[in-house]
N, CA, C and O of each residue as an XYZ file, in Angstrom:
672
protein
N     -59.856     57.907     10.277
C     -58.927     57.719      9.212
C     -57.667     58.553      9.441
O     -56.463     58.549      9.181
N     -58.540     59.224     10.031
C     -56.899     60.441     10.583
C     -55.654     59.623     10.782
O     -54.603     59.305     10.224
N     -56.309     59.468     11.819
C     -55.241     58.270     12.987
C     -54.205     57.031     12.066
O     -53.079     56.592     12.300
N     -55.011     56.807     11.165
C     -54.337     55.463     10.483
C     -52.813     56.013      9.454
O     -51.769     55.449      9.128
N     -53.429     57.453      9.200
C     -52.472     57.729      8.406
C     -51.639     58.329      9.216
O     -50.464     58.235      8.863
N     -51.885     59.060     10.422
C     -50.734     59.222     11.377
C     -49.994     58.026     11.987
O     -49.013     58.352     12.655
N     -50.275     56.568     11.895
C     -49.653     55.919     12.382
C     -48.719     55.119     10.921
O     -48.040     54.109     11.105
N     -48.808     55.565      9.988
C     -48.103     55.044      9.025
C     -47.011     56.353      8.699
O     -46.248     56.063      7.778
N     -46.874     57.210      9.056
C     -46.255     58.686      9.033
C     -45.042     58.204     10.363
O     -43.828     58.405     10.330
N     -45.760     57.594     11.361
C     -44.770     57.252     12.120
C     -43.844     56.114     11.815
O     -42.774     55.709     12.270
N     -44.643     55.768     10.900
C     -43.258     53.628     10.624
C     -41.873     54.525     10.296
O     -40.777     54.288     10.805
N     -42.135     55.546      9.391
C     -40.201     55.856      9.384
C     -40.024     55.197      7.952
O     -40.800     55.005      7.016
N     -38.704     54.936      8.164
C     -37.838     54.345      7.062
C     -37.322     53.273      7.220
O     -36.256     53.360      7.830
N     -37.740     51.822      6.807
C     -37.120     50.136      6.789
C     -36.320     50.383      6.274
O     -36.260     50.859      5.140
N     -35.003     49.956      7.421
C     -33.613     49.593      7.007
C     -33.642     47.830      6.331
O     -34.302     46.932      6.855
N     -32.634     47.627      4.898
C     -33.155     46.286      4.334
C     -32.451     45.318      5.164
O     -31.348     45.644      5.601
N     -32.831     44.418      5.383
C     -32.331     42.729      5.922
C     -30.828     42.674      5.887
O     -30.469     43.665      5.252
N     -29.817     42.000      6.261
C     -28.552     42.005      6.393
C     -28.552     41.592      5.444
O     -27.664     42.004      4.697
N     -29.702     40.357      4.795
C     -29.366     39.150      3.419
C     -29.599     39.849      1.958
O     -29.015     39.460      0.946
N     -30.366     40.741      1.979
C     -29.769     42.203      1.089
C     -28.646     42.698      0.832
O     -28.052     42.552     -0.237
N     -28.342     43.190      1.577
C     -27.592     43.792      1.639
C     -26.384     42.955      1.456
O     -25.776     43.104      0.396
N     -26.106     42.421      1.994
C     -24.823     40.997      1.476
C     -25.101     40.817      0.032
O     -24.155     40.982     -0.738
N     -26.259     40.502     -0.444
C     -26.492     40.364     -2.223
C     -26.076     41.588     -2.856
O     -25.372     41.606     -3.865
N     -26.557     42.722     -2.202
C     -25.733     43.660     -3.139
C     -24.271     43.645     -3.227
O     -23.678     43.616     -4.306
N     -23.728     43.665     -2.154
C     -22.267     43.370     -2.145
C     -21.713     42.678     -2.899
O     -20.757     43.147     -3.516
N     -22.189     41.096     -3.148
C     -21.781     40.481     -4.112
C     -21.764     40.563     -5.362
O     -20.892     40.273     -6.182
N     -23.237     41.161     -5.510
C     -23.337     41.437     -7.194
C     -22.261     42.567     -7.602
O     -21.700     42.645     -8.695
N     -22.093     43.411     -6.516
C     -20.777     44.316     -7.097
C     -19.837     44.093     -7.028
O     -19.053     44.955     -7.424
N     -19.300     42.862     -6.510
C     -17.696     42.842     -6.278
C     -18.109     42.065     -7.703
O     -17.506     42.309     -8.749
N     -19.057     41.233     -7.635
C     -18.505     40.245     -9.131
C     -18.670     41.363    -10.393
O     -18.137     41.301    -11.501
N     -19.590     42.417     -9.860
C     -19.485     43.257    -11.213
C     -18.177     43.883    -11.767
O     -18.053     44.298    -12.919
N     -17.037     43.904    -10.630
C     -15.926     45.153    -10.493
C     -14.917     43.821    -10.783
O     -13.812     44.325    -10.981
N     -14.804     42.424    -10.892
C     -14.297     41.314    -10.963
C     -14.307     40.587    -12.684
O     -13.466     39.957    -13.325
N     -15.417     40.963    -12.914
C     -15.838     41.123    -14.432
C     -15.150     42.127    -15.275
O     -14.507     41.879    -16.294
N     -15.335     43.178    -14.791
C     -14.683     44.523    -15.264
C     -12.858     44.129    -15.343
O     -12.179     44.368    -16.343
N     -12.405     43.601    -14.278
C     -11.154     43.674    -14.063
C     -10.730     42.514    -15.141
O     -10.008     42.822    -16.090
N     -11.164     41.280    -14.982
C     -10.488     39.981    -15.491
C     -10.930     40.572    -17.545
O     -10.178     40.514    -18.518
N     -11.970     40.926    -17.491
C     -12.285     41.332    -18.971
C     -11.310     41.419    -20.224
O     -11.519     40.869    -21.306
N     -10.426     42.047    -19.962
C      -9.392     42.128    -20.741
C      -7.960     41.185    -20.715
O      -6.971     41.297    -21.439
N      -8.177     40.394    -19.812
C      -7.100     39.558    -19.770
C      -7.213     38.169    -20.800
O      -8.240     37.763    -21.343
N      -5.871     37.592    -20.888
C      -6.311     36.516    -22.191
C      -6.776     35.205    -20.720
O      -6.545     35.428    -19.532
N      -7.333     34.132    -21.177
C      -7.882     32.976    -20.893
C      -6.968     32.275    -20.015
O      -5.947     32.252    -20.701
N      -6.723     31.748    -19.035
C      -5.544     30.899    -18.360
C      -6.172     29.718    -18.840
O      -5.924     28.863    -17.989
N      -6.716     29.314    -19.568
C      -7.200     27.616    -19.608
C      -6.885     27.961    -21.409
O      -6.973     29.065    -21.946
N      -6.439     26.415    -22.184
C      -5.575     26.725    -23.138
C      -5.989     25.293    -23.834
O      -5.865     24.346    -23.056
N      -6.453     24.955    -25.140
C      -6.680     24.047    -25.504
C      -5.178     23.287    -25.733
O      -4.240     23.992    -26.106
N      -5.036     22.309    -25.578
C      -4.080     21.530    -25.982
C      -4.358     20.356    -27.204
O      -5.391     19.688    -27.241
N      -3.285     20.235    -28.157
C      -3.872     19.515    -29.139
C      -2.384     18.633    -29.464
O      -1.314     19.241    -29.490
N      -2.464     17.103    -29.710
C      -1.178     16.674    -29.602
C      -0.547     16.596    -31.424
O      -1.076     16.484    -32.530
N       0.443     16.692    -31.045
C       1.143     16.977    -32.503
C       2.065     15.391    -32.551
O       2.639     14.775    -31.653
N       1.868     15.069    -34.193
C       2.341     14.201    -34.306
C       3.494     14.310    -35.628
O       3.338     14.508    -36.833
N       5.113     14.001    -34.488
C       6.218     14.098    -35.800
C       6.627     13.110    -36.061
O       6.551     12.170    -35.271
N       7.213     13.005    -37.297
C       7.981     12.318    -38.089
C       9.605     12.166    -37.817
O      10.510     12.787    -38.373
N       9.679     11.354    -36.995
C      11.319     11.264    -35.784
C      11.712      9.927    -37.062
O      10.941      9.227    -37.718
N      13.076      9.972    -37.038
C      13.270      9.140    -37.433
C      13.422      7.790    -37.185
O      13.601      7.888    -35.971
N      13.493      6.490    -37.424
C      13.697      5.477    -36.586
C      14.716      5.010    -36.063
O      15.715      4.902    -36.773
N      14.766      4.609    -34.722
C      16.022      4.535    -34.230
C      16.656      3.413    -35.039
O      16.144      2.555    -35.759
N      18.142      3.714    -34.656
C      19.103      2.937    -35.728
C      20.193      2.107    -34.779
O      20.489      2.461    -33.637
N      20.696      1.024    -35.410
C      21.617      0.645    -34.648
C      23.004      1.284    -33.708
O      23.724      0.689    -32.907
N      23.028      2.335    -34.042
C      23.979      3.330    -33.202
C      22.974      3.935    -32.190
O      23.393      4.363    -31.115
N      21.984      3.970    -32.428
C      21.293      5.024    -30.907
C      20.896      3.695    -29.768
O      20.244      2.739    -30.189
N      21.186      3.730    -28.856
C      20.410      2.843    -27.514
C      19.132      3.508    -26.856
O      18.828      4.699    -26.926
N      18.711      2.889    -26.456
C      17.004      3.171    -26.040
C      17.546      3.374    -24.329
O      17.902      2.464    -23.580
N      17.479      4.762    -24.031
C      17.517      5.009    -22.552
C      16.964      4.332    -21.638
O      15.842      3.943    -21.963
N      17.439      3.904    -20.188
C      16.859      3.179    -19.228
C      16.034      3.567    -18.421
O      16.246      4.594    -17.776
N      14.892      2.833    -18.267
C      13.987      3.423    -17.102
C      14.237      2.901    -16.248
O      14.583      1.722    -16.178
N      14.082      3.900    -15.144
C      14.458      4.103    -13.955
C      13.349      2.667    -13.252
O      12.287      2.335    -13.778
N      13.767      2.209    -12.371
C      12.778      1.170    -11.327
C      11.838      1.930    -10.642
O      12.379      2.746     -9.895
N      10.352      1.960    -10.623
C       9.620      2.659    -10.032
C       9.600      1.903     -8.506
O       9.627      2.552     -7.461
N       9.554      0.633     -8.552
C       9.410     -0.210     -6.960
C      10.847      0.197     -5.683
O      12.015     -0.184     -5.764
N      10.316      0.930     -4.768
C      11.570      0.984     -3.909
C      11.757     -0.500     -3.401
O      11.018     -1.478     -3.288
N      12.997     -0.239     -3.164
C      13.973     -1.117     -3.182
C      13.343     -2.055     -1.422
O      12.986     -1.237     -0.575
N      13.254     -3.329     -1.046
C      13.016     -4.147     -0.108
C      14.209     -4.014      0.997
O      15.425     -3.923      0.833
N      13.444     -4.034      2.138
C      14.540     -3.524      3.168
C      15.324     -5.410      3.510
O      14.737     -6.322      4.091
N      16.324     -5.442      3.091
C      17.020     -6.476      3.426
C      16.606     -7.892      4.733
O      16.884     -7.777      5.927
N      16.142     -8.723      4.322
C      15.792     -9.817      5.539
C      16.804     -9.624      6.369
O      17.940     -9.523      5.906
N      16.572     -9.539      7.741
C      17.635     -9.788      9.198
C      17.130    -11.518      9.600
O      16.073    -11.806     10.161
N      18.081    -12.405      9.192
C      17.834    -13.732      9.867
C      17.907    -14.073     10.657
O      17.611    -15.247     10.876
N      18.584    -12.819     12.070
C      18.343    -13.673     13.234
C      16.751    -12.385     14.065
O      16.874    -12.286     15.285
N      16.031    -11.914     13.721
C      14.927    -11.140     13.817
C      14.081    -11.921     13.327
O      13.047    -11.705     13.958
N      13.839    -12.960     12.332
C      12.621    -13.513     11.955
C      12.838    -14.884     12.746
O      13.901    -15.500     12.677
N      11.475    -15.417     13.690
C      11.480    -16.515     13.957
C      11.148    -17.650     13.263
O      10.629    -17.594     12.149
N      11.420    -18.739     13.862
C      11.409    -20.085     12.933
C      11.144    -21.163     13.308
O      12.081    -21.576     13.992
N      10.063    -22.132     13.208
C       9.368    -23.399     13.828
C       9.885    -24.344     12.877
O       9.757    -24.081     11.681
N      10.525    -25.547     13.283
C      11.149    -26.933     12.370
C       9.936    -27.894     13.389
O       9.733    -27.909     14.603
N       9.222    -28.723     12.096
C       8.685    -30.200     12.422
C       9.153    -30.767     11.986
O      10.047    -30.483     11.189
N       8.651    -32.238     12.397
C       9.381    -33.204     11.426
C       7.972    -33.505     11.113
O       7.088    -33.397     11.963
N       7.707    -33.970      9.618
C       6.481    -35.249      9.173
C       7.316    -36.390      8.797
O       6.431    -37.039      8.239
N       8.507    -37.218      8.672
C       8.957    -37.851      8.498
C       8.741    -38.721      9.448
O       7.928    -38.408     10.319
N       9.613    -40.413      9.536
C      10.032    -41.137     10.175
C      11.367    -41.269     10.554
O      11.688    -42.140     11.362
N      12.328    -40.372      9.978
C      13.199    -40.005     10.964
C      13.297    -39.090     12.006
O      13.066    -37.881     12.023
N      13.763    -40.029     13.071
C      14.184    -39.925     14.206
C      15.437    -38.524     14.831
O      16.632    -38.813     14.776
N      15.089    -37.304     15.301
C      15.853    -36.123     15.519
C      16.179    -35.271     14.162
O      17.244    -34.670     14.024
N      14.918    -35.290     12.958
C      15.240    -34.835     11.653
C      15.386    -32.913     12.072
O      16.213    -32.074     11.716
N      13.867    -32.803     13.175
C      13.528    -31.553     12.640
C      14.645    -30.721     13.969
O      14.790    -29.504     14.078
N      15.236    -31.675     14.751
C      16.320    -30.875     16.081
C      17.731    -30.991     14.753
O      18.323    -29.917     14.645
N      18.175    -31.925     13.976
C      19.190    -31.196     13.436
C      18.992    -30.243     12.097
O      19.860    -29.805     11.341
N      17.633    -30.079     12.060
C      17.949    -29.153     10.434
C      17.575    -27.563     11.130
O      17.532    -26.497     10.515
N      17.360    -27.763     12.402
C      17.193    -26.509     13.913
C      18.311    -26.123     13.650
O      18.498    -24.997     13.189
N      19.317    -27.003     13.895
C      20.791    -26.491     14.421
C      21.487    -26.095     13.138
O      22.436    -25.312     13.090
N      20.943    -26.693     12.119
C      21.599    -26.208     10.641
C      21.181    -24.853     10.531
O      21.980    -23.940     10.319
N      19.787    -24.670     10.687
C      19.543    -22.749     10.232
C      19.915    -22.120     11.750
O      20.207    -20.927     11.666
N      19.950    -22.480     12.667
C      20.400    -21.576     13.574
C      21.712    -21.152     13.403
O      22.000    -20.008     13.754
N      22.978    -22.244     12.683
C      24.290    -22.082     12.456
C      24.565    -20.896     11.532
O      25.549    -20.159     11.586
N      23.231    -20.806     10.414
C      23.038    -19.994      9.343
C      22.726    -18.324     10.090
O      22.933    -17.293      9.450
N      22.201    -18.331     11.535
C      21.879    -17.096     11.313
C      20.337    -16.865     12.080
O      20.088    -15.933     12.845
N      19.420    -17.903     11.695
C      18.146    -17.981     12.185
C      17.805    -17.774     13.114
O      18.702    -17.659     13.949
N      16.409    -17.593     13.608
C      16.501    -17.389     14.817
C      15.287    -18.811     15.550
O      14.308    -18.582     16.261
N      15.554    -19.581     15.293
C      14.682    -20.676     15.583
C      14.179    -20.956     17.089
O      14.964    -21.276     17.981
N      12.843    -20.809     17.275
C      12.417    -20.799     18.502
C      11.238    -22.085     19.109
O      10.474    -21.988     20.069
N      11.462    -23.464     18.003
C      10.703    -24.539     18.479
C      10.880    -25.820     17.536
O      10.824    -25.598     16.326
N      11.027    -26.754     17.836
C      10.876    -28.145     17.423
C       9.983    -28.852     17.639
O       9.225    -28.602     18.576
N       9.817    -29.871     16.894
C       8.275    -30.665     17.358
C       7.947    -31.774     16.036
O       8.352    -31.541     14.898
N       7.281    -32.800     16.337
C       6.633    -33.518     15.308
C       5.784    -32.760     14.784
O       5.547    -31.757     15.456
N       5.154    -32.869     13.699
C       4.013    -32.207     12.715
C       2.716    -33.211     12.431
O       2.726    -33.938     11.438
N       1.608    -33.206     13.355
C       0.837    -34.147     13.125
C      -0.649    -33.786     12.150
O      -1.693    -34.435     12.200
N      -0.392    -32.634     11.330
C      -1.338    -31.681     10.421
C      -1.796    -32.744      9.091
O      -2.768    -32.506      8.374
N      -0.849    -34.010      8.918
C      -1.410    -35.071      7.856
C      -0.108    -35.181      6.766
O       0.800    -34.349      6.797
N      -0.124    -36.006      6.061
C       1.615    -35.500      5.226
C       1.353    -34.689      4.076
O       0.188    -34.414      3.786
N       2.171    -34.338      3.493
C       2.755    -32.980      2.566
C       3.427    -33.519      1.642
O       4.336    -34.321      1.857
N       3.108    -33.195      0.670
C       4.243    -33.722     -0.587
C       5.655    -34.002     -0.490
O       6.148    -35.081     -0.817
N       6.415    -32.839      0.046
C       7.352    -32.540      0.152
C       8.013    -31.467      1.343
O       7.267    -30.731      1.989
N       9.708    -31.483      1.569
C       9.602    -30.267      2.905
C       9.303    -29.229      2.287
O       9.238    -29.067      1.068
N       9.097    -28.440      3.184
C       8.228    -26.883      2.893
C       8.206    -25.845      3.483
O       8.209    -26.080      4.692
N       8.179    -24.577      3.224
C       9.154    -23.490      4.245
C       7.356    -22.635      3.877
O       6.927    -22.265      2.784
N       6.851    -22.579      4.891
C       5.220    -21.606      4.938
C       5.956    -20.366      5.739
O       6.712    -20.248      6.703
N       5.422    -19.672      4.963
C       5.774    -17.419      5.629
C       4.362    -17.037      5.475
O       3.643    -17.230      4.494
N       4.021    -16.366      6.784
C       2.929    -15.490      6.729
C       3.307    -14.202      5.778
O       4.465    -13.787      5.834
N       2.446    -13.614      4.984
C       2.199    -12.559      3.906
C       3.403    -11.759      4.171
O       4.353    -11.781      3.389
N       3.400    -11.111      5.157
C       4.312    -10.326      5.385
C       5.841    -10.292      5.268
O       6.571     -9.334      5.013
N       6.250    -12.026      5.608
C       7.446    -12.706      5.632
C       7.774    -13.688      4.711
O       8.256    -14.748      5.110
N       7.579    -13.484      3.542
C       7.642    -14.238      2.109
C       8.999    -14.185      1.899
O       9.673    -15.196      2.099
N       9.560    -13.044      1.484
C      10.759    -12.636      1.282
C      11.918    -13.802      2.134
O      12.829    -14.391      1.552
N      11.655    -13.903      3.346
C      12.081    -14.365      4.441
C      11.761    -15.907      4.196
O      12.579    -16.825      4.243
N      10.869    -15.965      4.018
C      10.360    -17.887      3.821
C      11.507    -18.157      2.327
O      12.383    -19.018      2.413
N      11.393    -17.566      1.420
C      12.392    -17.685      0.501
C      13.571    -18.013      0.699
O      13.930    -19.146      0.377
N      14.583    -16.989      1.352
C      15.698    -17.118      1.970
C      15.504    -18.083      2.006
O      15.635    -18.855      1.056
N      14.951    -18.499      3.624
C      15.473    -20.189      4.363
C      15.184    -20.845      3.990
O      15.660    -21.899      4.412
N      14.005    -20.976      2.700
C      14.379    -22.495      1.808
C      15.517    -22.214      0.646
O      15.796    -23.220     -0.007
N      16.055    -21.288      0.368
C      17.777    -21.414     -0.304
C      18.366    -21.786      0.518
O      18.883    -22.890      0.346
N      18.633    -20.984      2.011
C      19.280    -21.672      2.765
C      19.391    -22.947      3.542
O      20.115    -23.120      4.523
N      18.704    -23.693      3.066
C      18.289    -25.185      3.802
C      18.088    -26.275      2.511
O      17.848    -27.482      2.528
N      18.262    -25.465      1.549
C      17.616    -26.154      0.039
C      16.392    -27.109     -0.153
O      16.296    -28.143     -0.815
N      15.677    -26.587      0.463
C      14.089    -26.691      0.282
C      13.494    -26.160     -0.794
O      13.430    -24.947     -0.596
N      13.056    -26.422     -1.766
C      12.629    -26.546     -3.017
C      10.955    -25.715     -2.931
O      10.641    -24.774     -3.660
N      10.311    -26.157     -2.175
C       8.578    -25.934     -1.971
C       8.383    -24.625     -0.517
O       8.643    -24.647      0.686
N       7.903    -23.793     -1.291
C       7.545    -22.581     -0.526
C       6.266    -22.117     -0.598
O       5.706    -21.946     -1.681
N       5.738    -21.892      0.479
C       3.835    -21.960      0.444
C       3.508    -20.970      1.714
O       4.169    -20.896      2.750
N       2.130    -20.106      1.324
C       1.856    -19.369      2.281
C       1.384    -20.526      3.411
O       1.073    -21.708      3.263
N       1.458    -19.747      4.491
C       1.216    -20.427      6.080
C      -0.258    -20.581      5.801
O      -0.804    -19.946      4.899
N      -0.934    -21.476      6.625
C      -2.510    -21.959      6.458
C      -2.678    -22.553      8.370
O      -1.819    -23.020      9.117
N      -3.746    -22.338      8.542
C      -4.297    -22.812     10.097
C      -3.655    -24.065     10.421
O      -3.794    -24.905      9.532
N      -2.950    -24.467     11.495
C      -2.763    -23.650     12.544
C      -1.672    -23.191     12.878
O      -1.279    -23.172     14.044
N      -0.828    -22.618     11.579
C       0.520    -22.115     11.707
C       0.581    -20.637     12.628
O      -0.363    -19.879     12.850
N       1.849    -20.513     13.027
C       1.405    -18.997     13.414
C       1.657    -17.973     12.635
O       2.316    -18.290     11.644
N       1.335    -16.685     12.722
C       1.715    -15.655     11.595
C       2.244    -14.654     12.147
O       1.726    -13.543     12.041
N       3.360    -14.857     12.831
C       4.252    -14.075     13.254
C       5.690    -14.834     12.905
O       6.675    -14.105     13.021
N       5.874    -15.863     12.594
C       7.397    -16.799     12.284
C       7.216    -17.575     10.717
O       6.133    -17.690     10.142
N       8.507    -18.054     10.202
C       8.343    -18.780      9.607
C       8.274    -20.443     10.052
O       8.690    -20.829     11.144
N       7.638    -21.421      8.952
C       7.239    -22.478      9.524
C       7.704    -23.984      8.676
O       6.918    -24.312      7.788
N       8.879    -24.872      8.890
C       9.556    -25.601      7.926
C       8.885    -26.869      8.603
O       8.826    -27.024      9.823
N       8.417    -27.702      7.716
C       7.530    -28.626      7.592
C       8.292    -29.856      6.789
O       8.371    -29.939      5.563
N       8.833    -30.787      7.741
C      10.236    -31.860      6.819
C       9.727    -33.259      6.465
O       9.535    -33.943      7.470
N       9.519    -33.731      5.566
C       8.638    -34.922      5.138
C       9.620    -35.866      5.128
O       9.368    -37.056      5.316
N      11.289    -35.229      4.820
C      12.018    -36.375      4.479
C      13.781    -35.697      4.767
O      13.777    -34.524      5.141
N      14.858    -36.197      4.652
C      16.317    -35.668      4.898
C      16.125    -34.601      3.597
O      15.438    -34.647      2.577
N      17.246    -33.447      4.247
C      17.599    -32.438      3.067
C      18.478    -32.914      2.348
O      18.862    -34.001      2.780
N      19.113    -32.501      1.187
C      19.513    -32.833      0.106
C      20.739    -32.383      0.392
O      21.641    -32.476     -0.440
C-alpha cells in the first residue's frame, strides 16, 4: 500500500485542458462586458407611428413629382441590329424592295428570301426578347402594324419581317 500512495504523491499537479481554460476566458470577458454595457441606455428603440391631422390639399398646392424609378433604355442603333425580309405574298420582288426601303432607313439588313412557314394574317416584324424595342422601331419605320415575338425557325440574334402583302 506504501507504494500506491507513493505513486499518487508523484502525479503532481493537472494542468486544466486548453477547452477550460478558453471557457473561463469567456465567461469573464462577458462578465467585464456586462459590467461595462450595464449602464448604458438601449440602442434598439421602439418605434410607434403617429398619426396627424395635415390639412387637405387645396387647389393652390400641386402634388410633387416622382421621380422615374426605371433607368432610362439605351437608344436602338439601326444599323447594329440585323434584319431578315420574306415575302409570303404573291408579289413578285416584294421582300428585295421593302430590303432596300429599311436599308435606306438605316437598317442593317442581311437576307431576302420567300417565307414558306404557312401564311400569317398580316406583315409582321418578330424580335427576339432582347430586341423588342428594335422590332418596334422597324415596324414604325416600314408601317407595319403587327409586332410578335420570334417563334422556330426564326433566328434570335436579328429581327425578322414577314410580308403577306404591299406596305401601305
Amino acid at each position: 500500500m506504501a507504494q500506491l500512495d507513493r505513486r499518487r504523491n508523484q502525479r503532481g499537479v493537472v494542468a486544466p485542458s486548453p477547452v477550460v481554460m478558453l471557457s473561463i476566458v469567456a465567461v469573464a470577458m462577458a462578465g467585464v462586458a456586462y459590467v461595462a454595457t450595464r449602464s448604458s441606455p438601449p440602442t434598439e428603440r421602439e418605434i410607434t407611428s403617429v398619426s396627424r391631422n395635415e390639412p387637405s390639399p387645396t387647389a393652390t398646392t400641386k402634388p410633387t413629382p416622382k421621380p422615374d424609378p426605371k433607368p432610362e433604355k439605351p437608344a436602338v442603333r439601326r444599323g447594329k441590329v440585323y434584319v431578315e425580309v420574306y415575302n409570303n405574298s404573291g408579289i413578285t420582288g416584294l421582300a428585295g424592295r421593302v430590303a432596300t426601303t429599311a436599308t435606306g432607313i438605316g437598317w442593317q439588313v442581311v437576307g431576302t428570301d420567300n417565307w414558306y412557314g404557312g401564311n400569317l394574317p398580316a406583315n409582321t416584324v418578330y424580335y427576339p426578347k432582347r430586341l423588342k424595342a428594335a422590332g418596334k422601331m422597324l415596324a414604325l419605320d416600314l408601317g407595319i402594324h403587327r409586332v410578335a415575338p420570334a417563334v422556330d425557325p426564326m433566328r434570335l440574334d436579328r429581327l425578322t419581317v414577314i410580308l403577306t402583302g404591299a406596305l401601305s
